[in-house]
Each structure stands twice: as C-alpha cells, then as structure tokens.
Amino acid sequence: DTGVSQNPRHKITKRGQNVTFRCDPISEHNRLYWYRQTLGQGPEFLTYFQNEAQLEKSRLLSDRFSAERPKGSFSTLEIQRTEQGDSAMYLCASSTPPASGDNEQFFGPGTRLTVL
Amino acid sequence: AQSVTQLDSQVPVFEEAPVELRCNYSSSVSVYLFWYVQYPNQGLQLLLKYLSGSTLVESINGFEAEFNKSQTSFHLRKPSVHISDTAEYFCALIGGTSYGKLTFGQGTILTVHP
C-alpha cells in the first residue's frame, strides 16, 4: 500500500504521560502536515514540514507538543504531560509542493488518542 | 484570518432524492476550495476542488460544487443520492498565503435512508 500510514491507530494513556505518534507519508511527497480533529469538529491545522524543515506551527501547538521530521521522510508528533483536553484524532497528510494551489493532501487513517 | 462555515451539521435524505450541503467561507485573500469526504472508519478523501477557471466542478461519483465569489459560497450538490453516499463531508479552503494549510469547516453528516 502506498498511502499515508499512521501508527499507532489507537492510544490510551493516563494524564501526565508522554505519547509519540508516527506518520509515514507517500514516498515522493515532500510536504507533511499534522491536524487534530475533536468530536463534532473539522480537522484543525497543527504544523507542517517541507522536507525536514518545520515551516509553520499553529498557536494550537502548545509547548507540550513537538513534531519532527529528521530525514524528510517519516514524522513524529510527541505530546508531553498529556491532559484530558488532548484527547482527539491526530491526522497526518502529505502532498507535493503546491503549483498554483494544486496540492491535494492525502490523509492517513489517523491516531485516536484517549487521555484518562 | 480565514474561516469556513458549514451551515448544516446533519442532513438526512432518502435514496434517489437530491441533496445540497452548504458551505460559506470568509477570506481576505484569494482562495482554493475543496470538499473532502470521510466514509465510516476511513480516512479523509478529496471529493472535488476549485482552483481556477470554470466555477462548476464535478467529482467522478456525481457530486458537483459551484464557486460563487459574490456569495462566498461553495455548496455541494448531487441530483440523486445513493446509500453509499452516507458519510461526513468537509468543506475546506487554502488561502493565498497559507502555504497549503487547509482550513476546514465543522463537517456535515449526510445520512441516506432507503
């Protein structure tokens, strides 16, 4: 399968623990995006990378959140000292650089985080 | 700042009936507009997009959307729905300077009844 993959698909953790999610984009895509989706809402942008450079971060991304894409391939999103409000679906998407905005983003299945 | 508003959170319809899912947007710059669909237990998939040119765009499965700049709308329509169209639909935009970042609406759950 050559789509975007995310692991784990589900994560249950206790408040205060650290969690890390992984995203593997489509191999030829150099842009990678992270979004967060809470129940009843559309996805909200968190951050994005072009190759290994993190080019934009949302104000939603507090200091407890960090994302990396060390070799311009897979990416990790870490949440430190999780809070119940972090419970959400975390989505990853990838794309080629936009040409006149034509950068269809291909989404992974998401990682559902539940913080108890 | 940009925003997308989907006016209906849920739309129930009977099979073979027409449907319209409404989407309005706000942006101070030019936009590209998208509809994504999320079938139960699946990831988001692009349904159709407006980038430029003809204001009416179509998907391969019979949906269409019309970009209306004066009304800042991008409503999604289908003349005859099928049970398999049951899904959540998201309207989204990319603003001219947002480097490909998608801004989504809240989503509309379309339920098609037999």
mmCIF file of C-alpha atoms in Angstrom:
data_model
loop_
_atom_site.group_PDB
_atom_site.id
_atom_site.type_symbol
_atom_site.label_atom_id
_atom_site.label_comp_id
_atom_site.label_asym_id
_atom_site.label_seq_id
_atom_site.Cartn_x
_atom_site.Cartn_y
_atom_site.Cartn_z
ATOM 1 C CA ASP A 1 0.000 0.000 0.000
ATOM 2 C CA THR A 2 1.478 3.363 -0.959
ATOM 3 C CA GLY A 3 -0.839 5.618 1.040
ATOM 4 C CA VAL A 4 -0.122 7.612 4.180
ATOM 5 C CA SER A 5 0.221 5.388 7.226
ATOM 6 C CA GLN A 6 -0.022 6.299 10.890
ATOM 7 C CA ASN A 7 0.904 4.358 13.989
ATOM 8 C CA PRO A 8 -0.494 3.529 16.390
ATOM 9 C CA ARG A 9 -4.127 3.693 15.299
ATOM 10 C CA HIS A 10 -5.312 3.966 18.876
ATOM 11 C CA LYS A 11 -3.564 5.104 22.046
ATOM 12 C CA ILE A 12 -4.957 5.178 25.543
ATOM 13 C CA THR A 13 -2.835 6.859 28.169
ATOM 14 C CA LYS A 14 -3.098 8.302 31.636
ATOM 15 C CA ARG A 15 -2.957 12.012 32.253
ATOM 16 C CA GLY A 16 0.606 13.206 32.667
ATOM 17 C CA GLN A 17 2.184 10.540 30.470
ATOM 18 C CA ASN A 18 4.079 11.273 27.260
ATOM 19 C CA VAL A 19 2.947 9.851 23.924
ATOM 20 C CA THR A 20 4.513 9.731 20.473
ATOM 21 C CA PHE A 21 2.791 9.164 17.149
ATOM 22 C CA ARG A 22 4.382 8.312 13.836
ATOM 23 C CA CYS A 23 3.388 9.242 10.296
ATOM 24 C CA ASP A 24 4.842 7.755 7.121
ATOM 25 C CA PRO A 25 3.895 9.899 4.103
ATOM 26 C CA ILE A 26 3.651 8.862 0.476
ATOM 27 C CA SER A 27 7.261 8.392 -0.546
ATOM 28 C CA GLU A 28 7.587 11.117 -3.193
ATOM 29 C CA HIS A 29 5.735 13.747 -1.143
ATOM 30 C CA ASN A 30 7.968 16.343 0.457
ATOM 31 C CA ARG A 31 5.242 18.210 2.362
ATOM 32 C CA LEU A 32 3.811 16.702 5.521
ATOM 33 C CA TYR A 33 1.003 18.137 7.662
ATOM 34 C CA TRP A 34 -0.391 17.364 11.108
ATOM 35 C CA TYR A 35 -4.004 18.140 12.014
ATOM 36 C CA ARG A 36 -6.108 17.497 15.099
ATOM 37 C CA GLN A 37 -9.798 16.629 14.997
ATOM 38 C CA THR A 38 -12.023 16.653 18.042
ATOM 39 C CA LEU A 39 -15.507 15.183 18.202
ATOM 40 C CA GLY A 40 -18.002 17.117 16.103
ATOM 41 C CA GLN A 41 -15.387 19.416 14.600
ATOM 42 C CA GLY A 42 -13.425 19.574 11.407
ATOM 43 C CA PRO A 43 -9.673 18.985 11.424
ATOM 44 C CA GLU A 44 -7.550 21.869 12.718
ATOM 45 C CA PHE A 45 -4.082 22.569 11.396
ATOM 46 C CA LEU A 46 -1.201 21.975 13.812
ATOM 47 C CA THR A 47 2.026 22.166 11.822
ATOM 48 C CA TYR A 48 3.680 21.324 8.535
ATOM 49 C CA PHE A 49 7.049 20.383 7.110
ATOM 50 C CA GLN A 50 8.662 20.796 3.768
ATOM 51 C CA ASN A 51 11.313 18.109 3.710
ATOM 52 C CA GLU A 52 12.899 18.269 7.160
ATOM 53 C CA ALA A 53 12.116 21.951 7.790
ATOM 54 C CA GLN A 54 9.165 22.802 10.026
ATOM 55 C CA LEU A 55 7.767 25.872 8.263
ATOM 56 C CA GLU A 56 4.660 26.756 10.245
ATOM 57 C CA LYS A 57 3.195 25.974 13.642
ATOM 58 C CA SER A 58 -0.305 26.738 14.815
ATOM 59 C CA ARG A 59 -0.944 28.538 18.072
ATOM 60 C CA LEU A 60 -2.812 25.355 18.996
ATOM 61 C CA LEU A 61 0.559 23.661 19.308
ATOM 62 C CA SER A 62 1.486 24.383 22.909
ATOM 63 C CA ASP A 63 4.961 23.882 24.350
ATOM 64 C CA ARG A 64 3.971 20.344 25.303
ATOM 65 C CA PHE A 65 3.731 19.407 21.638
ATOM 66 C CA SER A 66 6.741 18.819 19.426
ATOM 67 C CA ALA A 67 6.981 17.493 15.902
ATOM 68 C CA GLU A 68 9.990 16.335 13.966
ATOM 69 C CA ARG A 69 10.812 15.080 10.525
ATOM 70 C CA PRO A 70 14.503 14.336 10.870
ATOM 71 C CA LYS A 71 15.336 12.990 7.433
ATOM 72 C CA GLY A 72 12.498 14.484 5.452
ATOM 73 C CA SER A 73 10.655 11.185 5.364
ATOM 74 C CA PHE A 74 8.570 9.990 8.339
ATOM 75 C CA SER A 75 7.455 12.389 11.064
ATOM 76 C CA THR A 76 6.760 12.051 14.765
ATOM 77 C CA LEU A 77 4.430 14.077 16.946
ATOM 78 C CA GLU A 78 5.118 13.956 20.667
ATOM 79 C CA ILE A 79 2.833 15.195 23.401
ATOM 80 C CA GLN A 80 4.399 15.599 26.829
ATOM 81 C CA ARG A 81 2.456 15.588 30.095
ATOM 82 C CA THR A 82 -0.803 14.728 28.361
ATOM 83 C CA GLU A 83 -4.036 16.344 29.506
ATOM 84 C CA GLN A 84 -7.601 15.167 29.040
ATOM 85 C CA GLY A 85 -8.126 18.006 26.578
ATOM 86 C CA ASP A 86 -5.545 16.389 24.289
ATOM 87 C CA SER A 87 -7.982 13.542 23.552
ATOM 88 C CA ALA A 88 -8.621 13.737 19.819
ATOM 89 C CA MET A 89 -7.905 12.170 16.458
ATOM 90 C CA TYR A 90 -4.485 13.199 15.165
ATOM 91 C CA LEU A 91 -4.321 13.225 11.389
ATOM 92 C CA CYS A 92 -1.313 13.280 9.118
ATOM 93 C CA ALA A 93 -1.389 14.285 5.466
ATOM 94 C CA SER A 94 1.208 14.594 2.737
ATOM 95 C CA SER A 95 1.461 16.353 -0.604
ATOM 96 C CA THR A 96 3.837 17.538 -3.285
ATOM 97 C CA PRO A 97 4.702 21.269 -3.249
ATOM 98 C CA PRO A 98 1.737 23.318 -4.444
ATOM 99 C CA ALA A 99 1.691 24.551 -8.007
ATOM 100 C CA SER A 100 -0.961 27.265 -8.091
ATOM 101 C CA GLY A 101 -2.523 25.688 -5.030
ATOM 102 C CA ASP A 102 -2.961 22.291 -6.657
ATOM 103 C CA ASN A 103 -1.550 20.305 -3.775
ATOM 104 C CA GLU A 104 -4.045 17.599 -2.989
ATOM 105 C CA GLN A 105 -3.342 16.435 0.518
ATOM 106 C CA PHE A 106 -3.569 12.706 1.070
ATOM 107 C CA PHE A 107 -4.660 11.821 4.580
ATOM 108 C CA GLY A 108 -3.736 8.894 6.756
ATOM 109 C CA PRO A 109 -6.281 6.995 8.867
ATOM 110 C CA GLY A 110 -5.374 8.934 11.993
ATOM 111 C CA THR A 111 -4.302 8.084 15.534
ATOM 112 C CA ARG A 112 -7.061 8.288 18.124
ATOM 113 C CA LEU A 113 -5.716 9.442 21.475
ATOM 114 C CA THR A 114 -7.695 8.957 24.668
ATOM 115 C CA VAL A 115 -6.314 10.522 27.836
ATOM 116 C CA LEU A 116 -7.828 9.113 31.018
ATOM 117 C CA ALA B 1 -7.921 35.192 9.049
ATOM 118 C CA GLN B 2 -9.875 32.626 7.095
ATOM 119 C CA SER B 3 -12.858 30.558 8.121
ATOM 120 C CA VAL B 4 -15.281 28.005 6.705
ATOM 121 C CA THR B 5 -18.839 27.546 7.879
ATOM 122 C CA GLN B 6 -20.933 24.517 7.052
ATOM 123 C CA LEU B 7 -24.471 25.504 7.752
ATOM 124 C CA ASP B 8 -25.907 22.059 8.463
ATOM 125 C CA SER B 9 -24.392 19.593 10.902
ATOM 126 C CA GLN B 10 -26.654 16.747 9.755
ATOM 127 C CA VAL B 11 -28.620 16.185 6.551
ATOM 128 C CA PRO B 12 -30.927 13.153 6.324
ATOM 129 C CA VAL B 13 -32.320 12.286 2.894
ATOM 130 C CA PHE B 14 -33.983 9.371 1.190
ATOM 131 C CA GLU B 15 -32.237 7.388 -1.519
ATOM 132 C CA GLU B 16 -32.549 8.885 -5.032
ATOM 133 C CA ALA B 17 -33.500 12.312 -3.637
ATOM 134 C CA PRO B 18 -31.408 15.406 -4.443
ATOM 135 C CA VAL B 19 -29.175 16.890 -1.779
ATOM 136 C CA GLU B 20 -27.315 20.142 -1.153
ATOM 137 C CA LEU B 21 -24.648 20.563 1.515
ATOM 138 C CA ARG B 22 -23.990 24.220 2.180
ATOM 139 C CA CYS B 23 -20.599 25.828 2.671
ATOM 140 C CA ASN B 24 -19.718 29.507 3.136
ATOM 141 C CA TYR B 25 -16.254 30.893 3.606
ATOM 142 C CA SER B 26 -14.551 34.066 4.713
ATOM 143 C CA SER B 27 -11.158 35.204 3.491
ATOM 144 C CA SER B 28 -9.404 38.462 2.719
ATOM 145 C CA VAL B 29 -7.258 36.802 0.053
ATOM 146 C CA SER B 30 -7.969 34.578 -2.907
ATOM 147 C CA VAL B 31 -8.839 31.005 -2.032
ATOM 148 C CA TYR B 32 -8.781 27.481 -3.329
ATOM 149 C CA LEU B 33 -11.774 25.425 -2.223
ATOM 150 C CA PHE B 34 -12.166 21.733 -1.524
ATOM 151 C CA TRP B 35 -14.712 19.165 -0.443
ATOM 152 C CA TYR B 36 -13.389 16.142 1.442
ATOM 153 C CA VAL B 37 -15.429 13.047 2.341
ATOM 154 C CA GLN B 38 -14.920 10.685 5.244
ATOM 155 C CA TYR B 39 -16.696 7.342 4.983
ATOM 156 C CA PRO B 40 -17.279 5.394 8.207
ATOM 157 C CA ASN B 41 -14.000 4.063 9.615
ATOM 158 C CA GLN B 42 -11.967 5.508 6.752
ATOM 159 C CA GLY B 43 -9.636 8.464 6.302
ATOM 160 C CA LEU B 44 -10.415 11.762 4.603
ATOM 161 C CA GLN B 45 -10.543 11.631 0.805
ATOM 162 C CA LEU B 46 -10.646 14.516 -1.633
ATOM 163 C CA LEU B 47 -14.006 14.661 -3.417
ATOM 164 C CA LEU B 48 -13.528 17.721 -5.626
ATOM 165 C CA LYS B 49 -11.692 21.035 -5.768
ATOM 166 C CA TYR B 50 -11.917 24.501 -7.238
ATOM 167 C CA LEU B 51 -8.620 26.140 -8.138
ATOM 168 C CA SER B 52 -9.465 28.486 -11.020
ATOM 169 C CA GLY B 53 -11.360 28.595 -14.292
ATOM 170 C CA SER B 54 -14.873 27.160 -14.522
ATOM 171 C CA THR B 55 -16.780 27.826 -11.340
ATOM 172 C CA LEU B 56 -18.611 24.489 -11.598
ATOM 173 C CA VAL B 57 -16.543 21.468 -10.651
ATOM 174 C CA GLU B 58 -17.560 17.829 -10.639
ATOM 175 C CA SER B 59 -16.486 14.612 -8.967
ATOM 176 C CA ILE B 60 -16.350 11.183 -10.543
ATOM 177 C CA ASN B 61 -19.303 9.933 -8.494
ATOM 178 C CA GLY B 62 -21.856 12.551 -9.493
ATOM 179 C CA PHE B 63 -21.301 15.345 -6.980
ATOM 180 C CA GLU B 64 -20.795 18.903 -8.152
ATOM 181 C CA ALA B 65 -19.983 22.188 -6.455
ATOM 182 C CA GLU B 66 -20.179 25.749 -7.673
ATOM 183 C CA PHE B 67 -17.826 28.506 -6.594
ATOM 184 C CA ASN B 68 -19.789 31.713 -6.035
ATOM 185 C CA LYS B 69 -17.410 34.553 -5.230
ATOM 186 C CA SER B 70 -20.081 37.190 -4.651
ATOM 187 C CA GLN B 71 -21.850 35.000 -2.102
ATOM 188 C CA THR B 72 -18.603 33.452 -0.806
ATOM 189 C CA SER B 73 -20.133 30.005 -1.116
ATOM 190 C CA PHE B 74 -19.113 26.583 -2.396
ATOM 191 C CA HIS B 75 -22.201 24.418 -1.980
ATOM 192 C CA LEU B 76 -22.061 20.705 -2.788
ATOM 193 C CA ARG B 77 -24.923 19.114 -4.703
ATOM 194 C CA LYS B 78 -25.971 15.755 -6.060
ATOM 195 C CA PRO B 79 -29.190 15.239 -8.051
ATOM 196 C CA SER B 80 -29.771 11.667 -6.832
ATOM 197 C CA VAL B 81 -28.046 10.151 -3.801
ATOM 198 C CA HIS B 82 -27.253 6.526 -3.032
ATOM 199 C CA ILE B 83 -26.999 4.655 0.240
ATOM 200 C CA SER B 84 -23.237 4.521 -0.343
ATOM 201 C CA ASP B 85 -23.031 8.336 -0.173
ATOM 202 C CA THR B 86 -23.638 8.156 3.577
ATOM 203 C CA ALA B 87 -20.568 9.839 5.066
ATOM 204 C CA GLU B 88 -19.305 13.026 6.682
ATOM 205 C CA TYR B 89 -18.447 15.810 4.268
ATOM 206 C CA PHE B 90 -15.985 18.607 4.996
ATOM 207 C CA CYS B 91 -15.618 21.859 3.111
ATOM 208 C CA ALA B 92 -12.120 23.361 3.274
ATOM 209 C CA LEU B 93 -10.048 26.176 1.847
ATOM 210 C CA ILE B 94 -6.472 27.164 1.284
ATOM 211 C CA GLY B 95 -5.891 30.905 1.484
ATOM 212 C CA GLY B 96 -3.489 32.585 -0.894
ATOM 213 C CA THR B 97 -0.703 32.909 1.660
ATOM 214 C CA SER B 98 -1.282 29.865 3.843
ATOM 215 C CA TYR B 99 1.302 27.666 2.139
ATOM 216 C CA GLY B 100 -1.082 24.792 1.562
ATOM 217 C CA LYS B 101 -2.562 24.745 5.063
ATOM 218 C CA LEU B 102 -6.200 23.601 4.928
ATOM 219 C CA THR B 103 -8.863 25.361 6.965
ATOM 220 C CA PHE B 104 -11.858 23.056 7.458
ATOM 221 C CA GLY B 105 -15.497 23.577 8.254
ATOM 222 C CA GLN B 106 -17.205 21.678 11.038
ATOM 223 C CA GLY B 107 -18.471 18.912 8.772
ATOM 224 C CA THR B 108 -21.910 17.762 7.605
ATOM 225 C CA ILE B 109 -23.085 14.222 8.233
ATOM 226 C CA LEU B 110 -25.094 13.025 5.238
ATOM 227 C CA THR B 111 -27.297 10.036 6.007
ATOM 228 C CA VAL B 112 -29.093 8.401 3.103
ATOM 229 C CA HIS B 113 -32.100 6.304 4.077
ATOM 230 C CA PRO B 114 -33.601 3.549 1.905
#
